[in-house]
């Protein structure tokens, strides 16, 4: 009895053990199953995204063997920014902006660069997918070039488009003093625009006597939106003009050479369409009005002059103030408007699955104790993130601040996928994305270029205040790397 009653008492308990075990097993099976199902669909989505990416842009350059040799010297010189005033600048070959170098896709650029400045410098090829050793980042991709020394930059750009080169040493000072220029890589068979004109926009902080204000990196600029100048120039001219004939169809290649200030383009009269962003053709041309170019950014515009003579202005109104950039004078006899479909890149993937993919890297941006931080680190302290080449990678930028951050990644192009939870149909590959206050922006990329690449805010005062990190792309599989 006792035994039985003992048994009787213990029976429900001993039944509970296998029941609990079964329950735990079932829950585990469901959880593990969901996990694998989840990661399975994540992996599937990534595979689709990578397939869609194929052919979006060349995986490697195709050199034709044609070498374009350039000799460029950086040195102090004097120019006239404001009429009648001398401004001492630091310049590439004596001019600000530095010369516009035009090459054709497939050409190899070989630039023998001499530093005749009183300080160290380098040249960075902003937006160009150069070999990592040609990227011009001091201490990472090359030692800074000392005064009196030379360095040869040699590479074959894999992409045609509008690019920007600038000093990457103490750039808040060196770019402000004038060390920047443009590189245009022409298509092998360019479409026949009536004119193809570069428009380099810069803002200058000058003293009343015309000298460059040397108060670089002052804490107010660093902690706000960087250094904004009061004198705006286009191609070095405070009164830039473009002369065109009625009916002309013109490619305008805007480059923002300012260290901090974005511009919002306004084309008052004629039809203007954006055909390229950050050098790369977009999937579909889009209206150019209100296009924002953040520092270091490029926007190529396809614009047709009206059939009648007249004058109009291209202005910018990023702030409430409207600033004239260029006066366009349309005069002379009417010409036939060149008739061709605007160039575009229909290979840009839609990446609609991308919203379902997990974030691989999140960069949280904040101002902490007067320093700009990325995930709590302020350069030169950083933890380089690592990614695989040829794999879809989703990067989230979270702006935990009230300031602007044009986040720029060297050596790669990405598309915007989502802004503040809203899917974005970007249709464009870019090297920078502008974050406004409290923005959360997801971008997607497939890294094709191996190496250690800088990732920083292109408000250069923010970079100087610590907002720099690095992204390491592992070496590519030689089979994948084959063109
Ligand atoms: Cu135009 Cu690292 O920058
Ligand atoms: Cu910033």
Short mmCIF file of C-alpha atoms in Angstrom, two decimals, residues 43-418:
data_model
loop_
_atom_site.label_atom_id
_atom_site.label_comp_id
_atom_site.label_asym_id
_atom_site.label_seq_id
_atom_site.Cartn_x
_atom_site.Cartn_y
_atom_site.Cartn_z
CA UNK A 43 20.59 33.66 -47.41
CA UNK A 44 18.15 33.15 -50.28
CA UNK A 45 17.37 36.85 -50.42
CA UNK A 46 21.09 37.64 -50.43
CA UNK A 47 21.66 35.20 -53.28
CA UNK A 48 18.93 36.94 -55.29
CA UNK A 49 20.40 40.38 -54.53
CA UNK A 50 23.86 39.23 -55.59
CA UNK A 51 22.48 37.77 -58.83
CA UNK A 52 20.64 41.02 -59.56
CA UNK A 53 23.86 42.94 -58.96
CA UNK A 54 25.79 41.06 -61.64
CA UNK A 55 26.79 43.44 -64.42
CA UNK A 56 25.59 46.54 -62.53
CA UNK A 57 29.07 47.94 -63.08
CA UNK A 58 32.37 46.38 -64.11
CA UNK A 59 33.97 44.10 -61.57
CA UNK A 60 37.43 45.18 -62.74
CA UNK A 61 38.96 47.68 -65.16
CA UNK A 62 39.65 46.76 -68.78
CA UNK A 63 42.87 48.60 -69.65
CA UNK A 64 43.32 49.38 -73.33
CA UNK A 65 47.03 49.96 -72.80
CA UNK A 66 46.75 53.68 -73.50
CA UNK A 67 48.63 55.56 -70.79
CA UNK A 68 47.87 59.19 -70.01
CA UNK A 69 50.86 60.79 -68.30
CA UNK A 70 50.29 63.78 -66.05
CA UNK A 71 52.72 65.89 -64.09
CA UNK A 72 51.14 67.59 -61.15
CA UNK A 73 52.81 69.70 -58.49
CA UNK A 74 51.17 70.92 -55.30
CA UNK A 75 52.58 74.29 -54.25
CA UNK A 76 51.57 77.62 -52.75
CA UNK A 77 50.51 80.25 -55.24
CA UNK A 78 48.43 83.42 -55.44
CA UNK A 79 45.11 83.68 -57.27
CA UNK A 80 42.26 86.15 -57.43
CA UNK A 81 39.10 84.72 -55.89
CA UNK A 82 37.40 88.06 -55.31
CA UNK A 83 38.14 90.67 -57.98
CA UNK A 84 40.98 92.96 -57.00
CA UNK A 85 42.14 90.90 -53.99
CA UNK A 86 45.06 88.49 -53.84
CA UNK A 87 44.44 85.18 -52.15
CA UNK A 88 47.30 82.90 -51.27
CA UNK A 89 46.25 79.31 -51.90
CA UNK A 90 47.73 75.85 -52.11
CA UNK A 91 47.08 74.52 -55.57
CA UNK A 92 47.65 71.64 -57.95
CA UNK A 93 49.62 73.09 -60.90
CA UNK A 94 48.86 76.64 -59.85
CA UNK A 95 45.08 76.65 -60.32
CA UNK A 96 41.99 76.27 -58.11
CA UNK A 97 40.10 74.16 -58.97
CA UNK A 98 42.97 71.96 -60.08
CA UNK A 99 43.01 71.05 -63.75
CA UNK A 100 40.18 69.01 -65.13
CA UNK A 101 41.83 65.81 -66.31
CA UNK A 102 39.86 64.06 -69.03
CA UNK A 103 40.64 60.51 -69.99
CA UNK A 104 38.67 57.78 -71.77
CA UNK A 105 37.41 54.64 -70.10
CA UNK A 106 40.16 52.03 -70.44
CA UNK A 107 42.97 54.60 -70.28
CA UNK A 108 45.55 54.21 -67.56
CA UNK A 109 46.26 57.41 -65.68
CA UNK A 110 49.85 57.84 -64.53
CA UNK A 111 50.30 60.96 -62.47
CA UNK A 112 53.73 61.95 -61.28
CA UNK A 113 52.94 64.03 -58.27
CA UNK A 114 55.39 66.37 -56.57
CA UNK A 115 54.85 67.94 -53.19
CA UNK A 116 56.24 71.46 -53.03
CA UNK A 117 54.06 72.48 -50.11
CA UNK A 118 55.57 73.25 -46.71
CA UNK A 119 53.62 70.25 -45.32
CA UNK A 120 52.95 66.57 -46.07
CA UNK A 121 50.12 65.66 -48.40
CA UNK A 122 48.54 62.93 -50.58
CA UNK A 123 46.04 62.77 -53.42
CA UNK A 124 42.79 60.86 -52.91
CA UNK A 125 40.67 59.93 -55.93
CA UNK A 126 37.19 60.42 -54.53
CA UNK A 127 34.71 57.94 -56.01
CA UNK A 128 37.23 56.20 -58.25
CA UNK A 129 37.59 52.48 -57.60
CA UNK A 130 41.38 52.59 -57.55
CA UNK A 131 43.63 49.80 -56.26
CA UNK A 132 43.79 50.27 -52.50
CA UNK A 133 47.45 51.36 -52.64
CA UNK A 134 46.45 54.34 -54.86
CA UNK A 135 43.72 55.63 -52.53
CA UNK A 136 45.82 58.33 -50.90
CA UNK A 137 44.90 57.72 -47.27
CA UNK A 138 47.99 58.55 -45.20
CA UNK A 139 49.18 55.88 -42.81
CA UNK A 140 46.76 53.33 -44.25
CA UNK A 141 47.25 53.06 -48.01
CA UNK A 142 50.53 55.01 -48.30
CA UNK A 143 52.83 57.13 -46.17
CA UNK A 144 52.09 60.85 -46.50
CA UNK A 145 54.27 62.47 -49.18
CA UNK A 146 56.81 64.74 -47.52
CA UNK A 147 57.69 68.24 -48.75
CA UNK A 148 60.07 67.91 -51.69
CA UNK A 149 59.07 64.30 -52.39
CA UNK A 150 57.18 62.67 -55.24
CA UNK A 151 54.75 59.81 -55.65
CA UNK A 152 53.33 58.19 -58.77
CA UNK A 153 49.62 57.48 -58.82
CA UNK A 154 48.80 54.93 -61.50
CA UNK A 155 45.49 53.20 -62.10
CA UNK A 156 42.88 52.38 -64.72
CA UNK A 157 39.44 53.57 -63.63
CA UNK A 158 36.86 50.82 -64.10
CA UNK A 159 33.97 53.30 -64.38
CA UNK A 160 33.27 56.24 -66.69
CA UNK A 161 31.99 59.37 -64.98
CA UNK A 162 32.71 62.56 -63.07
CA UNK A 163 35.17 62.24 -60.20
CA UNK A 164 36.91 64.48 -57.72
CA UNK A 165 40.45 64.38 -56.39
CA UNK A 166 41.68 66.12 -53.29
CA UNK A 167 44.26 66.11 -50.55
CA UNK A 168 43.57 63.56 -47.82
CA UNK A 169 46.01 64.97 -45.26
CA UNK A 170 44.70 67.50 -42.78
CA UNK A 171 42.00 68.00 -45.36
CA UNK A 172 40.00 70.63 -43.46
CA UNK A 173 42.95 72.91 -44.11
CA UNK A 174 44.37 71.52 -47.36
CA UNK A 175 41.09 71.28 -49.30
CA UNK A 176 40.08 74.71 -47.95
CA UNK A 177 43.35 76.12 -49.21
CA UNK A 178 42.58 74.80 -52.69
CA UNK A 179 44.00 71.29 -53.09
CA UNK A 180 41.33 69.68 -55.24
CA UNK A 181 40.51 69.07 -58.89
CA UNK A 182 38.39 66.91 -61.17
CA UNK A 183 38.82 63.76 -63.18
CA UNK A 184 36.40 63.02 -66.00
CA UNK A 185 36.43 59.52 -67.40
CA UNK A 186 34.67 59.69 -70.74
CA UNK A 187 32.61 56.90 -72.18
CA UNK A 188 34.30 55.04 -75.02
CA UNK A 189 31.54 56.30 -77.31
CA UNK A 190 30.15 59.46 -75.73
CA UNK A 191 26.68 60.56 -76.79
CA UNK A 192 26.72 63.85 -78.67
CA UNK A 193 25.95 66.63 -76.21
CA UNK A 194 26.39 70.13 -77.67
CA UNK A 195 28.69 70.94 -74.75
CA UNK A 196 30.09 68.99 -71.81
CA UNK A 197 31.05 71.35 -68.99
CA UNK A 198 32.35 70.80 -65.50
CA UNK A 199 30.95 73.04 -62.74
CA UNK A 200 33.03 72.90 -59.58
CA UNK A 201 31.27 74.63 -56.71
CA UNK A 202 33.22 75.83 -53.68
CA UNK A 203 32.69 78.25 -50.80
CA UNK A 204 35.46 80.35 -49.34
CA UNK A 205 36.03 81.85 -45.89
CA UNK A 206 38.10 84.93 -46.61
CA UNK A 207 39.30 87.82 -44.47
CA UNK A 208 38.49 91.38 -45.64
CA UNK A 209 41.89 91.50 -47.38
CA UNK A 210 41.15 88.31 -49.32
CA UNK A 211 43.30 85.92 -47.29
CA UNK A 212 41.98 82.47 -46.43
CA UNK A 213 40.74 82.49 -42.85
CA UNK A 214 43.16 80.22 -41.00
CA UNK A 215 40.82 79.41 -38.14
CA UNK A 216 40.58 75.79 -39.35
CA UNK A 217 38.85 73.19 -37.16
CA UNK A 218 37.48 75.69 -34.70
CA UNK A 219 35.26 73.87 -32.18
CA UNK A 220 32.10 75.66 -33.33
CA UNK A 221 32.55 74.45 -36.91
CA UNK A 222 33.51 70.96 -35.73
CA UNK A 223 30.47 70.61 -33.49
CA UNK A 224 28.00 72.22 -35.88
CA UNK A 225 27.84 71.62 -39.63
CA UNK A 226 31.48 72.39 -40.45
CA UNK A 227 33.00 75.45 -42.06
CA UNK A 228 30.69 77.30 -44.47
CA UNK A 229 32.22 80.11 -46.48
CA UNK A 230 30.50 83.28 -47.58
CA UNK A 231 32.04 83.58 -51.06
CA UNK A 232 30.75 81.01 -53.54
CA UNK A 233 32.68 80.24 -56.69
CA UNK A 234 31.97 78.01 -59.65
CA UNK A 235 35.14 76.99 -61.46
CA UNK A 236 36.93 79.53 -59.28
CA UNK A 237 34.75 82.40 -60.46
CA UNK A 238 32.37 84.39 -58.25
CA UNK A 239 30.45 85.38 -61.38
CA UNK A 240 30.41 82.16 -63.40
CA UNK A 241 28.77 82.31 -66.81
CA UNK A 242 27.98 79.73 -69.41
CA UNK A 243 27.28 80.78 -72.97
CA UNK A 244 25.11 78.56 -75.10
CA UNK A 245 23.10 78.75 -78.30
CA UNK A 246 19.33 78.24 -78.37
CA UNK A 247 18.47 74.55 -78.68
CA UNK A 248 21.76 73.26 -77.34
CA UNK A 249 21.70 70.15 -75.18
CA UNK A 250 24.43 70.35 -72.55
CA UNK A 251 25.92 67.98 -70.02
CA UNK A 252 26.72 69.86 -66.83
CA UNK A 253 28.93 67.99 -64.41
CA UNK A 254 28.48 69.54 -60.96
CA UNK A 255 31.13 68.79 -58.34
CA UNK A 256 30.82 69.94 -54.75
CA UNK A 257 34.35 70.81 -53.62
CA UNK A 258 33.24 72.42 -50.35
CA UNK A 259 34.51 70.88 -47.14
CA UNK A 260 31.11 71.06 -45.46
CA UNK A 261 28.37 72.83 -47.35
CA UNK A 262 25.70 71.01 -49.39
CA UNK A 263 23.99 72.67 -52.36
CA UNK A 264 20.45 72.14 -53.61
CA UNK A 265 20.34 72.84 -57.35
CA UNK A 266 17.51 74.83 -58.93
CA UNK A 267 17.11 75.12 -62.67
CA UNK A 268 14.50 77.71 -63.20
CA UNK A 269 13.57 77.54 -66.82
CA UNK A 270 14.76 74.74 -69.10
CA UNK A 271 14.20 71.04 -68.70
CA UNK A 272 17.02 69.56 -66.65
CA UNK A 273 17.43 65.92 -65.76
CA UNK A 274 19.93 64.15 -63.53
CA UNK A 275 21.68 61.41 -65.49
CA UNK A 276 24.48 60.53 -63.09
CA UNK A 277 25.09 60.68 -59.35
CA UNK A 278 28.58 60.38 -57.85
CA UNK A 279 29.93 59.59 -61.30
CA UNK A 280 27.62 56.67 -62.05
CA UNK A 281 24.72 56.79 -64.50
CA UNK A 282 21.35 56.37 -62.81
CA UNK A 283 18.82 53.74 -63.85
CA UNK A 284 16.34 56.35 -65.11
CA UNK A 285 16.99 60.05 -65.58
CA UNK A 286 15.07 62.09 -63.01
CA UNK A 287 14.10 65.77 -62.62
CA UNK A 288 17.12 67.79 -61.54
CA UNK A 289 15.31 70.41 -59.52
CA UNK A 290 16.10 70.31 -55.80
CA UNK A 291 18.87 67.75 -56.22
CA UNK A 292 21.18 68.02 -53.23
CA UNK A 293 24.91 67.63 -53.76
CA UNK A 294 26.68 66.97 -50.51
CA UNK A 295 30.38 67.73 -50.04
CA UNK A 296 32.50 65.61 -52.38
CA UNK A 297 29.38 64.68 -54.37
CA UNK A 298 28.84 64.91 -58.11
CA UNK A 299 25.67 65.29 -60.12
CA UNK A 300 25.57 65.22 -63.93
CA UNK A 301 22.70 67.07 -65.52
CA UNK A 302 21.30 66.84 -69.06
CA UNK A 303 19.84 70.26 -69.85
CA UNK A 304 18.35 71.65 -73.07
CA UNK A 305 18.36 75.37 -73.84
CA UNK A 306 15.14 76.98 -74.94
CA UNK A 307 14.66 77.87 -78.61
CA UNK A 308 14.82 81.58 -77.95
CA UNK A 309 17.72 83.71 -76.74
CA UNK A 310 17.69 84.87 -73.14
CA UNK A 311 19.38 84.56 -69.80
CA UNK A 312 18.64 82.33 -66.85
CA UNK A 313 20.27 81.42 -63.59
CA UNK A 314 21.11 78.14 -61.97
CA UNK A 315 20.78 78.75 -58.24
CA UNK A 316 21.04 76.75 -55.06
CA UNK A 317 18.77 76.96 -52.02
CA UNK A 318 19.86 74.34 -49.53
CA UNK A 319 19.18 76.91 -46.82
CA UNK A 320 16.43 79.50 -47.02
CA UNK A 321 18.87 81.78 -48.86
CA UNK A 322 18.89 81.56 -52.64
CA UNK A 323 22.43 81.72 -54.05
CA UNK A 324 23.22 82.20 -57.72
CA UNK A 325 25.72 79.66 -59.00
CA UNK A 326 25.83 80.20 -62.76
CA UNK A 327 24.31 82.66 -65.20
CA UNK A 328 23.49 80.98 -68.49
CA UNK A 329 23.43 83.29 -71.49
CA UNK A 330 21.56 81.79 -74.41
CA UNK A 331 22.40 83.71 -77.57
CA UNK A 332 23.03 83.36 -81.29
CA UNK A 333 21.34 81.21 -83.90
CA UNK A 334 19.12 78.29 -83.05
CA UNK A 335 20.81 74.90 -83.41
CA UNK A 336 19.18 71.50 -83.80
CA UNK A 337 18.83 69.89 -80.41
CA UNK A 338 20.87 66.66 -80.40
CA UNK A 339 18.42 63.81 -80.31
CA UNK A 340 19.47 60.77 -78.30
CA UNK A 341 18.20 58.84 -75.33
CA UNK A 342 19.91 60.14 -72.20
CA UNK A 343 22.64 57.76 -71.09
CA UNK A 344 21.55 55.50 -68.25
CA UNK A 345 22.48 52.29 -66.49
CA UNK A 346 19.60 49.87 -66.84
CA UNK A 347 21.74 47.27 -65.04
CA UNK A 348 21.18 48.93 -61.66
CA UNK A 349 19.36 46.31 -59.59
CA UNK A 350 15.97 47.02 -58.03
CA UNK A 351 16.98 45.12 -54.89
CA UNK A 352 13.40 44.88 -53.67
CA UNK A 353 14.30 41.88 -51.43
CA UNK A 354 16.89 43.98 -49.65
CA UNK A 355 14.48 45.27 -47.01
CA UNK A 356 14.08 41.70 -45.71
CA UNK A 357 17.78 41.16 -45.22
CA UNK A 358 19.39 41.60 -41.81
CA UNK A 359 21.65 44.58 -41.17
CA UNK A 360 25.28 43.46 -41.30
CA UNK A 361 26.94 46.58 -39.96
CA UNK A 362 25.44 49.45 -38.06
CA UNK A 363 27.27 52.75 -37.66
CA UNK A 364 25.90 54.89 -34.86
CA UNK A 365 26.96 58.48 -35.23
CA UNK A 366 27.09 60.80 -32.23
CA UNK A 367 28.76 63.80 -30.71
CA UNK A 368 30.26 62.71 -27.40
CA UNK A 369 32.20 65.12 -25.23
CA UNK A 370 33.04 67.41 -28.15
CA UNK A 371 34.25 64.55 -30.35
CA UNK A 372 32.44 62.86 -33.21
CA UNK A 373 32.09 59.15 -32.68
CA UNK A 374 31.15 56.13 -34.77
CA UNK A 375 29.88 53.34 -32.51
CA UNK A 376 31.48 55.18 -29.59
CA UNK A 377 34.95 55.37 -31.15
CA UNK A 378 36.60 58.56 -32.27
CA UNK A 379 39.45 58.35 -34.81
CA UNK A 380 42.33 57.44 -34.36
CA UNK A 381 40.62 54.84 -32.19
CA UNK A 382 38.58 52.60 -34.41
CA UNK A 383 37.57 49.01 -34.88
CA UNK A 384 37.68 48.28 -38.61
CA UNK A 385 34.66 46.28 -39.75
CA UNK A 386 35.31 43.42 -42.15
CA UNK A 387 33.18 42.26 -45.04
CA UNK A 388 33.40 39.65 -47.74
CA UNK A 389 33.82 40.64 -51.38
CA UNK A 390 31.11 39.71 -53.89
CA UNK A 391 28.58 39.39 -51.07
CA UNK A 392 25.56 41.59 -50.44
CA UNK A 393 26.19 43.72 -47.37
CA UNK A 394 23.66 45.90 -45.65
CA UNK A 395 24.93 48.88 -43.72
CA UNK A 396 22.82 51.01 -41.42
CA UNK A 397 23.75 54.58 -40.54
CA UNK A 398 22.01 55.85 -37.43
CA UNK A 399 22.39 59.57 -36.84
CA UNK A 400 22.11 60.13 -33.11
CA UNK A 401 22.75 63.82 -33.57
CA UNK A 402 21.10 66.94 -34.92
CA UNK A 403 23.85 67.61 -37.51
CA UNK A 404 24.25 66.70 -41.16
CA UNK A 405 26.50 63.78 -42.05
CA UNK A 406 27.33 63.04 -45.67
CA UNK A 407 28.78 59.58 -44.99
CA UNK A 408 31.35 58.60 -47.60
CA UNK A 409 32.81 55.18 -48.27
CA UNK A 410 36.01 54.86 -50.26
CA UNK A 411 36.40 52.28 -53.00
CA UNK A 412 32.77 51.08 -53.18
CA UNK A 413 29.41 52.18 -54.46
CA UNK A 414 26.15 51.57 -52.64
CA UNK A 415 22.42 52.13 -53.11
CA UNK A 416 20.07 53.60 -50.55
CA UNK A 417 17.56 50.93 -49.52
CA UNK A 418 15.55 52.55 -46.78
#
